[in-house]
mmCIF file of C-alpha atoms in Angstrom:
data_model
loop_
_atom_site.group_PDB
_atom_site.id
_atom_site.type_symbol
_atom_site.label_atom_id
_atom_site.label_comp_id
_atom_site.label_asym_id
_atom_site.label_seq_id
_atom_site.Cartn_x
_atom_site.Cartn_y
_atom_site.Cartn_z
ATOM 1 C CA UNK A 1 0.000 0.000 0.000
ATOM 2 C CA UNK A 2 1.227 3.148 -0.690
ATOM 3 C CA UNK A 3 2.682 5.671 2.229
ATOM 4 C CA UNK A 4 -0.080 8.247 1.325
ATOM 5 C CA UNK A 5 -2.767 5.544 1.172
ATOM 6 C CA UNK A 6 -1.443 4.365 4.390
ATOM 7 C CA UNK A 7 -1.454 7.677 6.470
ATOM 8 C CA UNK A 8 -5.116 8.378 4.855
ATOM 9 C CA UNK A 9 -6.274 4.858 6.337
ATOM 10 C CA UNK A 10 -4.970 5.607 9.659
ATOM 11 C CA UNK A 11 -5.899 9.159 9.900
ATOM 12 C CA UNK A 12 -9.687 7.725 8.751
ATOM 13 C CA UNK A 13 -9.751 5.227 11.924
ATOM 14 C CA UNK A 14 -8.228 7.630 14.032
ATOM 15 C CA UNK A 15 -10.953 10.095 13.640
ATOM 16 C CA UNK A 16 -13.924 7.379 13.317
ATOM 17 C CA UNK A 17 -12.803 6.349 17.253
ATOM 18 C CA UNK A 18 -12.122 10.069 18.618
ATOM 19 C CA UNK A 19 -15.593 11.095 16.806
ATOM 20 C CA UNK A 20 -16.993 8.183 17.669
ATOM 21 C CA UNK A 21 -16.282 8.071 21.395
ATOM 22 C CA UNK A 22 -16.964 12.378 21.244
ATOM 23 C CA UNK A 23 -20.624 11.227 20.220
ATOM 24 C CA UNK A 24 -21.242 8.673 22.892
ATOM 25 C CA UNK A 25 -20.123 11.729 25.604
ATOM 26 C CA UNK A 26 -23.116 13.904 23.883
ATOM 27 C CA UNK A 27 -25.233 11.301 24.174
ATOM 28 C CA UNK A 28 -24.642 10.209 27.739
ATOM 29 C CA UNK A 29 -24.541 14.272 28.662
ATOM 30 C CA UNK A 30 -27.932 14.829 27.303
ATOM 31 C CA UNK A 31 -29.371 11.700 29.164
ATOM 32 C CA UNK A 32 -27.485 12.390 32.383
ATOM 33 C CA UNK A 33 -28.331 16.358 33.026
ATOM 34 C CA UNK A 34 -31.584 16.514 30.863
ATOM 35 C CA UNK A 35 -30.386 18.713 27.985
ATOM 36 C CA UNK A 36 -33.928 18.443 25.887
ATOM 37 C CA UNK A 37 -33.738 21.999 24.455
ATOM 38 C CA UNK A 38 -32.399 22.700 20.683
ATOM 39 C CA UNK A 39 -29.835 24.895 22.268
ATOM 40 C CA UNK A 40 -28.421 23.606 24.498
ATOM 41 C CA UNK A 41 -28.392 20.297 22.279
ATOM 42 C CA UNK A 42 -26.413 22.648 19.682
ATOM 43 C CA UNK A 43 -23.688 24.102 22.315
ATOM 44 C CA UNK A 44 -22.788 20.492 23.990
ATOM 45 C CA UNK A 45 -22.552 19.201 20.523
ATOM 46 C CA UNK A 46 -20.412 22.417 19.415
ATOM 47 C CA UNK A 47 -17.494 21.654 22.163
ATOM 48 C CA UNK A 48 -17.906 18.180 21.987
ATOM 49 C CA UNK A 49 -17.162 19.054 17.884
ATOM 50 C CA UNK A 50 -14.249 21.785 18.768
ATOM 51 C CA UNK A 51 -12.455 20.213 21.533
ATOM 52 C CA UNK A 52 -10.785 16.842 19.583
ATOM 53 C CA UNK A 53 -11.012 18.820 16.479
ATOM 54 C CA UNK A 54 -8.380 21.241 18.509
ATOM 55 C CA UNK A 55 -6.053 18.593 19.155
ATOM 56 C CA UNK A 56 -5.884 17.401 15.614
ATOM 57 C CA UNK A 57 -5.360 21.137 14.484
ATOM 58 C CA UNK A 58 -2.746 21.610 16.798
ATOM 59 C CA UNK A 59 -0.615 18.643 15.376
ATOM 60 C CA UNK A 60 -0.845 20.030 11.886
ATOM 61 C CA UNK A 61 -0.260 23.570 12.603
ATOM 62 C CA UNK A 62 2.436 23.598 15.444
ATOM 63 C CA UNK A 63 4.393 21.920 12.055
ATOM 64 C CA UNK A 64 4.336 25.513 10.491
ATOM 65 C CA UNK A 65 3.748 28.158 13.232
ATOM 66 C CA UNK A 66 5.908 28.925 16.406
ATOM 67 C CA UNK A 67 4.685 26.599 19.108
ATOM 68 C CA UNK A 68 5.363 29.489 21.701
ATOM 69 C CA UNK A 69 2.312 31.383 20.002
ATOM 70 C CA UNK A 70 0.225 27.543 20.056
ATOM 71 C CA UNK A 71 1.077 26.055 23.313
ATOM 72 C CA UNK A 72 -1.838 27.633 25.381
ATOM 73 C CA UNK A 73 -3.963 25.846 22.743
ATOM 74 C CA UNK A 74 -1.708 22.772 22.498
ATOM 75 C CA UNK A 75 -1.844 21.947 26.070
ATOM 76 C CA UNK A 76 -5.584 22.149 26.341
ATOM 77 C CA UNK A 77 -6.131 19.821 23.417
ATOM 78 C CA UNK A 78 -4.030 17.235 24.521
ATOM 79 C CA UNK A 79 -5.482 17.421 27.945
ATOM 80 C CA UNK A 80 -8.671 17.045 27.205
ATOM 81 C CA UNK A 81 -8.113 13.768 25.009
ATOM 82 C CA UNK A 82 -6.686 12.283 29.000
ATOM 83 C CA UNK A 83 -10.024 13.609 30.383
ATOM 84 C CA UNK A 84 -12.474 13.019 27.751
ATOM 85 C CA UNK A 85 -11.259 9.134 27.973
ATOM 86 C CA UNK A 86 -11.658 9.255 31.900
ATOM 87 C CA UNK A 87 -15.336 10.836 31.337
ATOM 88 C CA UNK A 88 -16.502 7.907 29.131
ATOM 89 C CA UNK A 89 -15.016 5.406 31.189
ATOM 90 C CA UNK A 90 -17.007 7.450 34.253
ATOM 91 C CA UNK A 91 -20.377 7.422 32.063
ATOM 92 C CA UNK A 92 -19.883 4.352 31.161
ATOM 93 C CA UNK A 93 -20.054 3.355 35.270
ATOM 94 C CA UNK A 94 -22.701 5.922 35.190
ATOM 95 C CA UNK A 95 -24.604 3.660 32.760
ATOM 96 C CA UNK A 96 -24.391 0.578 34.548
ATOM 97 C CA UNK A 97 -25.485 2.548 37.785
ATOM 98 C CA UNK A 98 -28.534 3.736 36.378
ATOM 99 C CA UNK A 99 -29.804 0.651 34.858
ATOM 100 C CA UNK A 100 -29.262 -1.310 37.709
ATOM 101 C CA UNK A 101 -31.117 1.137 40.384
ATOM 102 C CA UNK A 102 -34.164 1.131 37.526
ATOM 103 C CA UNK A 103 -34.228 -2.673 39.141
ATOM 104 C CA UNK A 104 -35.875 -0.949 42.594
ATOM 105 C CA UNK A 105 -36.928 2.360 41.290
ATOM 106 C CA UNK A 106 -38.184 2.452 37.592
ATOM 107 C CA UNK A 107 -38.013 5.732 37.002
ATOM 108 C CA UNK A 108 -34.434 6.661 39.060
ATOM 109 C CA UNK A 109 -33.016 10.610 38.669
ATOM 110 C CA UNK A 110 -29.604 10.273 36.276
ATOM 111 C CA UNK A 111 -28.702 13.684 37.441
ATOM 112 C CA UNK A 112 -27.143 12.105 40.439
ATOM 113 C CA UNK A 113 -25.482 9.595 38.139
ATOM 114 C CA UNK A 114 -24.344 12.205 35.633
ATOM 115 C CA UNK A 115 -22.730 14.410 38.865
ATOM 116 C CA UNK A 116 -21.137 11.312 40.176
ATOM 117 C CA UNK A 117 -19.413 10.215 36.760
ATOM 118 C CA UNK A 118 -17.945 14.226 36.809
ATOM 119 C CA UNK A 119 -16.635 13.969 40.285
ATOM 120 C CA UNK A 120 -14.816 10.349 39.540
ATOM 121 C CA UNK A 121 -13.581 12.612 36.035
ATOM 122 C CA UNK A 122 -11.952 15.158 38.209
ATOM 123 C CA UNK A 123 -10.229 12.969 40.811
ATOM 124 C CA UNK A 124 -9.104 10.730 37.936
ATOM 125 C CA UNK A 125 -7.600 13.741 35.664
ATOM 126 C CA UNK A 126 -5.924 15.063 39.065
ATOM 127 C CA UNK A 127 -4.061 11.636 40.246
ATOM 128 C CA UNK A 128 -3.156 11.351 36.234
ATOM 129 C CA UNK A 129 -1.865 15.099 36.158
ATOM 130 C CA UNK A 130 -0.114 14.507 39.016
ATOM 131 C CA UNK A 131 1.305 10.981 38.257
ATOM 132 C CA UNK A 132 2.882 12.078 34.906
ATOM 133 C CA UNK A 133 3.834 15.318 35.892
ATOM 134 C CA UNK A 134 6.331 13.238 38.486
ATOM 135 C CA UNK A 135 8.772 10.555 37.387
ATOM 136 C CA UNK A 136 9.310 8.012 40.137
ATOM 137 C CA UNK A 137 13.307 6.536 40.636
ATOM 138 C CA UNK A 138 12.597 2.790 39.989
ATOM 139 C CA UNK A 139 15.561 0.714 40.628
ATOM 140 C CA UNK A 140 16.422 -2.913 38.836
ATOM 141 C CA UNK A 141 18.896 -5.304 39.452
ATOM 142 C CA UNK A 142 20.074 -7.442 36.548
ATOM 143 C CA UNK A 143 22.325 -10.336 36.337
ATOM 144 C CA UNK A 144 24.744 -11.053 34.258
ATOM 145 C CA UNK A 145 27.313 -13.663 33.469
ATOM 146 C CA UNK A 146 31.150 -13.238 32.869
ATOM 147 C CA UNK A 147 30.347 -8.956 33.737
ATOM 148 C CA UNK A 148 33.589 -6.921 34.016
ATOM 149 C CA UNK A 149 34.397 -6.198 37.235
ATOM 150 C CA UNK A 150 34.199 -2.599 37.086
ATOM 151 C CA UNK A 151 30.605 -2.833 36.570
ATOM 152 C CA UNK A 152 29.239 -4.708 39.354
ATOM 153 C CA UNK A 153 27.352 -2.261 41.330
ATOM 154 C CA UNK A 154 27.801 0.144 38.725
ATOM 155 C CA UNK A 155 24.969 2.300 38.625
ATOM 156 C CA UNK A 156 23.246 2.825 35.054
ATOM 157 C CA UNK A 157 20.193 5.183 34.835
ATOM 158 C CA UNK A 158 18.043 5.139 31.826
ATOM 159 C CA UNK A 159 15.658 7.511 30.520
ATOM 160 C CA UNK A 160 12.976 6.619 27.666
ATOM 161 C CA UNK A 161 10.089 8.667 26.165
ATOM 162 C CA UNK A 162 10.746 12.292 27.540
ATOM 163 C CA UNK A 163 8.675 13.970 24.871
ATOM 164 C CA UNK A 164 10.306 17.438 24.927
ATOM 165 C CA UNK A 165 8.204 19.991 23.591
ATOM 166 C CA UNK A 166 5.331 21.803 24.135
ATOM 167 C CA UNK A 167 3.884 19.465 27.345
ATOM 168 C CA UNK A 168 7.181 18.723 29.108
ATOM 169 C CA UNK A 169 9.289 21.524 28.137
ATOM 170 C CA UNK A 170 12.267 22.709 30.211
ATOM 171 C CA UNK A 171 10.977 23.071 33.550
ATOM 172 C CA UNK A 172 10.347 19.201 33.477
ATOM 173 C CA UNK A 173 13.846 18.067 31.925
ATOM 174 C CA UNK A 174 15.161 20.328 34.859
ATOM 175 C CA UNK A 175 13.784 18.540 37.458
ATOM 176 C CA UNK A 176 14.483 14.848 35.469
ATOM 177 C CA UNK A 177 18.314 15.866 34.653
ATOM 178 C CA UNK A 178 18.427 17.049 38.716
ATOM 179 C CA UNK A 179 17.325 13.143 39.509
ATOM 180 C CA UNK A 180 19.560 11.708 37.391
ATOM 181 C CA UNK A 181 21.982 13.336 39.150
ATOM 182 C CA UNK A 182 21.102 12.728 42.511
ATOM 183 C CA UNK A 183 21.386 8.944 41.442
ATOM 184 C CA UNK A 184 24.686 9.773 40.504
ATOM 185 C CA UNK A 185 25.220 7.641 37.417
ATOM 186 C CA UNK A 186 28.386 6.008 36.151
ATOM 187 C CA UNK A 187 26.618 6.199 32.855
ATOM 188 C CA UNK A 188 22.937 7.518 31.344
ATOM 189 C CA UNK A 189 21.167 5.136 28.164
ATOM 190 C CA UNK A 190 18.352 7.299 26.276
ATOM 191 C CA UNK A 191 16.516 4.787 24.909
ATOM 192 C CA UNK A 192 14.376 6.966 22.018
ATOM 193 C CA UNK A 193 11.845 9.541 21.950
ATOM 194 C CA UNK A 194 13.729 12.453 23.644
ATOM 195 C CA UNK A 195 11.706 14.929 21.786
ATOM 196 C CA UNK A 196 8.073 14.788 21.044
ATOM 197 C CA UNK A 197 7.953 15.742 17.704
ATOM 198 C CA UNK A 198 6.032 18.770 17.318
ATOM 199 C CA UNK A 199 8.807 21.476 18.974
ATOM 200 C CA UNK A 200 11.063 23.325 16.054
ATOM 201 C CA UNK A 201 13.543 24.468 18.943
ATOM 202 C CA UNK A 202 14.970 21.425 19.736
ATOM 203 C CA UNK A 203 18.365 23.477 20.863
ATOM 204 C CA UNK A 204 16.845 25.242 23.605
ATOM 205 C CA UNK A 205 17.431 21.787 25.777
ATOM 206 C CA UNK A 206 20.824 21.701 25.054
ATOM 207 C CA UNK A 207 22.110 23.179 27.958
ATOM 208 C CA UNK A 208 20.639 20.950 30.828
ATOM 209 C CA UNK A 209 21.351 18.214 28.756
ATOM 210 C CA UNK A 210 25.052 18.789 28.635
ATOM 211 C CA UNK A 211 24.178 19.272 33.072
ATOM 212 C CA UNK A 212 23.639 15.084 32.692
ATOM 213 C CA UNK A 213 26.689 13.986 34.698
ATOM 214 C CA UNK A 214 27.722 10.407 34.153
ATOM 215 C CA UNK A 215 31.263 10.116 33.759
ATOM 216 C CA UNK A 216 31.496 7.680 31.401
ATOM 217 C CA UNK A 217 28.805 9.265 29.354
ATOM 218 C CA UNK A 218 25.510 9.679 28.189
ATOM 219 C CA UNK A 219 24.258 7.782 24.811
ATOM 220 C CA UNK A 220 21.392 7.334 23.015
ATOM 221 C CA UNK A 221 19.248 6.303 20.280
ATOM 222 C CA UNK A 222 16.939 7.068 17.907
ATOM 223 C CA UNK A 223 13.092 6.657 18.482
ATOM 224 C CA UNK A 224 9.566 6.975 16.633
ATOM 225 C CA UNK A 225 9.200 10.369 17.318
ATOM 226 C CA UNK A 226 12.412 11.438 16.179
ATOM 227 C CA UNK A 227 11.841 10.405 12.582
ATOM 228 C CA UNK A 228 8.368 12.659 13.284
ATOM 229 C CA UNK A 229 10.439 15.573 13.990
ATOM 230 C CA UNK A 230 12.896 14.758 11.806
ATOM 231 C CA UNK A 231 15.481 13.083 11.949
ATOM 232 C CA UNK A 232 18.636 15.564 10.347
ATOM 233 C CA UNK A 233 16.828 17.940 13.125
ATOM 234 C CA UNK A 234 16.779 15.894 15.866
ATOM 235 C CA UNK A 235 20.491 14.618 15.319
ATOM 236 C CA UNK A 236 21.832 17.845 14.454
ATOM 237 C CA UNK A 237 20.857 19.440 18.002
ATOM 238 C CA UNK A 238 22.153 16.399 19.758
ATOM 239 C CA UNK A 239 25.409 17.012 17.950
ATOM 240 C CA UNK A 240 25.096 20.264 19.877
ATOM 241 C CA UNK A 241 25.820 18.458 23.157
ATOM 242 C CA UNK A 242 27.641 15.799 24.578
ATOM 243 C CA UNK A 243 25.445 13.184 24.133
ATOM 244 C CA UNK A 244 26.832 9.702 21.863
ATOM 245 C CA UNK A 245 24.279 8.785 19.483
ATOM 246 C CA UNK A 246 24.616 5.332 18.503
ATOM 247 C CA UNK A 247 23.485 4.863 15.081
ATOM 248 C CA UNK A 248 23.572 1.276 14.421
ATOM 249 C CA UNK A 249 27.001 1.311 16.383
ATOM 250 C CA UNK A 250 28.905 -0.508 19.313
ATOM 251 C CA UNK A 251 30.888 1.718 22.545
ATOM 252 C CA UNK A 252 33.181 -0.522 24.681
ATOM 253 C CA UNK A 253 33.173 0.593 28.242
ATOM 254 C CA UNK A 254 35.131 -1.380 30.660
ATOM 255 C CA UNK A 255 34.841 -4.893 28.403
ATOM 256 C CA UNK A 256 30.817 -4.047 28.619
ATOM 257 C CA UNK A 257 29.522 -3.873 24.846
ATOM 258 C CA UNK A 258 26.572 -0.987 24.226
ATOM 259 C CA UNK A 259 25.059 -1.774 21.254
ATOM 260 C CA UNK A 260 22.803 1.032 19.776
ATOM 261 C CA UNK A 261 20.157 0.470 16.862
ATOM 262 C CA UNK A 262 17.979 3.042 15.414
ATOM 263 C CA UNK A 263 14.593 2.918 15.014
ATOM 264 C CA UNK A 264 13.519 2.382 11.692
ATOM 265 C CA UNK A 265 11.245 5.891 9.467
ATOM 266 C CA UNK A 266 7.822 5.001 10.002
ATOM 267 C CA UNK A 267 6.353 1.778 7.502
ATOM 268 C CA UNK A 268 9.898 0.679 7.801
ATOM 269 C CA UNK A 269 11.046 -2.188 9.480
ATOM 270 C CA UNK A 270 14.793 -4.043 10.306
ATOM 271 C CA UNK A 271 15.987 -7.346 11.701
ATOM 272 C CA UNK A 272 17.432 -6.482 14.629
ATOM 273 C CA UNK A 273 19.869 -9.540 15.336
ATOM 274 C CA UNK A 274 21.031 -9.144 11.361
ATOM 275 C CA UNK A 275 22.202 -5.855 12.430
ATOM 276 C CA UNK A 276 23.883 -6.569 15.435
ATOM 277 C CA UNK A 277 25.651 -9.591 13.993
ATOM 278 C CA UNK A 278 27.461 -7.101 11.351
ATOM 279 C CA UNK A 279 28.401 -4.766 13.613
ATOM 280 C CA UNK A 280 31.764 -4.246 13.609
ATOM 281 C CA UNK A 281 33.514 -5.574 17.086
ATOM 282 C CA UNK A 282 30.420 -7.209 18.181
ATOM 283 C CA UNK A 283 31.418 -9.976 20.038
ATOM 284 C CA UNK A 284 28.572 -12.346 21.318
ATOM 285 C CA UNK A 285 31.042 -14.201 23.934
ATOM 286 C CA UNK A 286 31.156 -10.918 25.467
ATOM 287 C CA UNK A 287 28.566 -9.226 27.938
ATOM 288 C CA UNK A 288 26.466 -6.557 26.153
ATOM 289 C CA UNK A 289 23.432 -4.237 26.708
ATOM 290 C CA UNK A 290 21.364 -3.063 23.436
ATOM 291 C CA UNK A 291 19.485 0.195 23.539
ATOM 292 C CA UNK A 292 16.225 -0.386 20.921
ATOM 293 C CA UNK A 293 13.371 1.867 21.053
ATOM 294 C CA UNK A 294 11.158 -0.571 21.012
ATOM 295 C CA UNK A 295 10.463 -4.205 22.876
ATOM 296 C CA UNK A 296 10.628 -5.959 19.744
ATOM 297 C CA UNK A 297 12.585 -9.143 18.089
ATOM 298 C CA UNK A 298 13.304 -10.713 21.766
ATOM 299 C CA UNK A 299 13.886 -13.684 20.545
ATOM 300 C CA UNK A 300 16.605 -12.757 17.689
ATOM 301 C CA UNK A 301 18.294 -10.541 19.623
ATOM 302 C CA UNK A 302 19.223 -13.264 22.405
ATOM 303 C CA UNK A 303 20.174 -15.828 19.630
ATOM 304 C CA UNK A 304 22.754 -13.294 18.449
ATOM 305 C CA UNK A 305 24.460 -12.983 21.941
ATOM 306 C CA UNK A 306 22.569 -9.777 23.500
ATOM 307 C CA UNK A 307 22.556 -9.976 26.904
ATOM 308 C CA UNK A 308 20.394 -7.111 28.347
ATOM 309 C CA UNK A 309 17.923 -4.942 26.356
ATOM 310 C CA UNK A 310 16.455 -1.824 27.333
ATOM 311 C CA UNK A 311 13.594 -0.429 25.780
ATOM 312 C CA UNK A 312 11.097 2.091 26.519
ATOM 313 C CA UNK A 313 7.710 3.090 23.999
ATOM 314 C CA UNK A 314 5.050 1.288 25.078
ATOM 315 C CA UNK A 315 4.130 3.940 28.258
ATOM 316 C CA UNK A 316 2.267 0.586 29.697
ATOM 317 C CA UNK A 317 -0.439 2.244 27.566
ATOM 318 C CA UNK A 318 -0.310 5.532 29.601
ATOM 319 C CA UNK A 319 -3.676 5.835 29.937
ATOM 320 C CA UNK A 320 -5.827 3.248 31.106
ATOM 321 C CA UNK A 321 -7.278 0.785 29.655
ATOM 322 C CA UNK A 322 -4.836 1.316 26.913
ATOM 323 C CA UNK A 323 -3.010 -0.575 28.883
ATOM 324 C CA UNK A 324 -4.946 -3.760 27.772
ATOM 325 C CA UNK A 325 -3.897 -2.883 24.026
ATOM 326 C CA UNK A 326 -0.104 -2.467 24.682
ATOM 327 C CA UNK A 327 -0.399 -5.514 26.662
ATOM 328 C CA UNK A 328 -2.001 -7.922 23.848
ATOM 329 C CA UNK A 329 0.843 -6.124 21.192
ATOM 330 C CA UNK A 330 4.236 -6.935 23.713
ATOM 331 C CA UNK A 331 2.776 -9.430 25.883
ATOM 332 C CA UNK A 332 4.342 -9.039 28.906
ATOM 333 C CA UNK A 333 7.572 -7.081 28.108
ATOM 334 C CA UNK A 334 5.592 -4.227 27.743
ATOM 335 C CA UNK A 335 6.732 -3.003 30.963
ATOM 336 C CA UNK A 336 8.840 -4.152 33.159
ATOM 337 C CA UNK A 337 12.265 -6.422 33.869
ATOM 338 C CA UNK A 338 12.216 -10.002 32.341
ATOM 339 C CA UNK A 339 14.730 -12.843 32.654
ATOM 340 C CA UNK A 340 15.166 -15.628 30.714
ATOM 341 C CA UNK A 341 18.348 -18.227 30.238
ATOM 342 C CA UNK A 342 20.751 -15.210 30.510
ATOM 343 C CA UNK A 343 19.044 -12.574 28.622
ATOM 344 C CA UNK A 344 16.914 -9.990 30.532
ATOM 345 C CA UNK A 345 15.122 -7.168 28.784
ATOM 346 C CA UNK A 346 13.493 -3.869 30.356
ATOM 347 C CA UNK A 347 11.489 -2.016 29.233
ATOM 348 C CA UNK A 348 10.209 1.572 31.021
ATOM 349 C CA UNK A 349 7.095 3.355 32.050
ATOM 350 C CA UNK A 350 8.835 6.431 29.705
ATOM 351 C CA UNK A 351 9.460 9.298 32.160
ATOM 352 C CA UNK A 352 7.363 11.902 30.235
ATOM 353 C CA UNK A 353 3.935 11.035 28.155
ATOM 354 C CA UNK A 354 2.676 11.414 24.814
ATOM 355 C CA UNK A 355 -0.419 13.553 23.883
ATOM 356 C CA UNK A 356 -2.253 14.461 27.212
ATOM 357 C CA UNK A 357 -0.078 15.684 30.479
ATOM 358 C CA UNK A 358 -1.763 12.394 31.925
ATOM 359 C CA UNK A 359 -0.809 9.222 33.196
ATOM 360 C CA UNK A 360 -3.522 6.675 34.829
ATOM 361 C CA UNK A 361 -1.595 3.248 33.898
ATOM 362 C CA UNK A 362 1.953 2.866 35.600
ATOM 363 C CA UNK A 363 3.867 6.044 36.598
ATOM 364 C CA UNK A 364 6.836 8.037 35.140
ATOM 365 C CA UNK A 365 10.210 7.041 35.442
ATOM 366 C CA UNK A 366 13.573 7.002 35.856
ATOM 367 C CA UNK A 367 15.450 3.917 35.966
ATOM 368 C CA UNK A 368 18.306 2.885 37.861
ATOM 369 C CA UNK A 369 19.846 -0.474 36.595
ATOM 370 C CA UNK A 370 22.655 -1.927 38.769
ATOM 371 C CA UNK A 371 24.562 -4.944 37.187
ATOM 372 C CA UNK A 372 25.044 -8.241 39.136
ATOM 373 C CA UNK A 373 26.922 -11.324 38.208
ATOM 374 C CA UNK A 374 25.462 -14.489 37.141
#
């Protein structure tokens, strides 16, 4: 199928389930607070209309204007998509309420129903405001067999799935670079998706990246969003700083391989463990940790001699029951530490969040990985 084809499909879907979901809210308003009248019909069905249709605006315009002039607007639309999920999955309890109370009362008042779904909205949106606005230090231990010596106990901290831009802009990568810190890393992996994708001033974050100390350095690679942003303009701030990218490349650090793959342009894919195999130096004897955007190709990648992967995208779903839908796609490495015959893969929370400043499935983190023998 052809790319434009593709995108058209997608985009077609995409606004058949925001639409759709955007109607099921008017309906279950009207039932719930007893909108009869033609106007008020007309104004709940106006916002219900402007609100996603401000989020899909935003994406297409911040591509061409200065965000600085959008990001009132941007940050509103993407909130809302967080809190218009939470209110159908309140109505939808709302629902269920009603029709079972019509079981001892036949004719029960929704109002009561329609105020209680609001209330569980707000203290929903608040705990997920709060929850991504916070990244959480999670700490792993991995094992390893024949590990250097100079990296047992070694502390490795790796970030995934910032999102730089108009949601988490500097104030946020201020407070995750003053954590990483604190942790006081030997050596920082980003694992893809540092920016968000819809930010032209990628350079701006330059400076408190370069404030990551880890003395033997900070690396990363590629991620989906980067080849959204673009990837010459996404590289060519990095090369601003002191961050390694790792563009299908190898770094050996005390006898410890880090392998770095990109992430493929989107409709693209790679096999992984072909990659790694031709890497130049790649020595599968030897103890190694691959950065990958993505939890993908498991299996290969151990056959070829990978010992630890670390892997971010998924967000658990962020938002729940998304969660449900990242599960069935990664099974269960779509979060968390796995072990298996000597390879162990991780994959993160993400320590920012995509689309809305919300976070209702896992939490936002940064991960501390300490290496163990075998």
């Amino acid at each position: 199928m052809p790319r434009g084809l593709w995108i058209a499909v997608i985009l077609a879907v995409l606004f058949s389930i925001v639409y759709g979901w955007h109607y099921l809210l008017y309906r279950s308003a009207l039932h719930f607070f007893g909108i009869s009248g033609s106007q008020g019909r007309r104004i709940v069905g106006l916002a219900l209309f402007l609100l996603p249709a401000s989020f899909f605006l935003t994406a297409f315009l911040s591509r061409r204007l200065d965000l600085d002039v959008l990001r009132p607007l941007v940050l509103v639309s993407h909130l809302w998509l967080g809190i218009g999920l939470a209110l159908l999955l309140s109505f939808a309890l709302a629902w269920m309420g009603w029709g079972l109370s019509r079981w001892h009362n036949p004719r029960p008042s929704p109002v009561a129903f329609g105020v209680a779904a609001l209330l569980l909205t707000a203290a929903c949106s608040a705990y997920g405001i709060w929850n991504a606005s916070t990244p959480r230090v999670n700490s792993v231990t991995v094992r390893m067999s024949n590990l250097p010596p100079p990296w047992i106990g070694r502390t490795i901290v790796q970030l995934s799935d910032v999102h730089l831009g108009p949601i988490h802009g500097k104030a946020f990568l201020e407070r995750v670079v003053r954590m990483v810190n604190a942790q006081q890393p030997a050596i920082v992996l980003i694992t893809g998706d540092l920016y968000d994708g819809e930010d032209h001033n990628l350079e701006q974050f330059n400076p408190l990246l370069d404030s990551i100390e880890a003395p033997l350095g900070v690396y990363f690679v590629t991620g989906n969003h980067e080849t959204y942003v673009g990837l010459d303009h996404a590289l060519g701030a990095l090369a601003r700083t002191r961050i390694t990218v790792l563009n299908d490349q190898l770094a050996e650090i005390d006898g410890l391989q880090i392998v770095g793959l990109s992430y493929p342009p989107a409709g693209f894919s790679r096999n992984m463990a072909a990659v790694i195999s031709k890497l130049s130096g790649f020595d599968p004897s030897r103890p190694s940790i691959l950065l990958y955007h993505s939890p993908t190709q498991l299996q290969e990648v151990k056959s070829v001699g990978i010992r630890l992967q670390v892997s971010g995208h998924t967000h658990s779903g962020q938002l729940f029951p998304l969660n449900l839908i990242t599960r069935l796609i990664y099974g269960k490495y779509h979060h968390g530490l796995h072990e298996e015959d000597g390879f162990a893969v991780y994959t993160s929370y993400g320590t920012g969040t995509w689309g809305p400043l919300m976070r209702t499935s896992g939490h936002s983190e940064i991960t501390v990985l300490r290496l163990e023998p075998r």
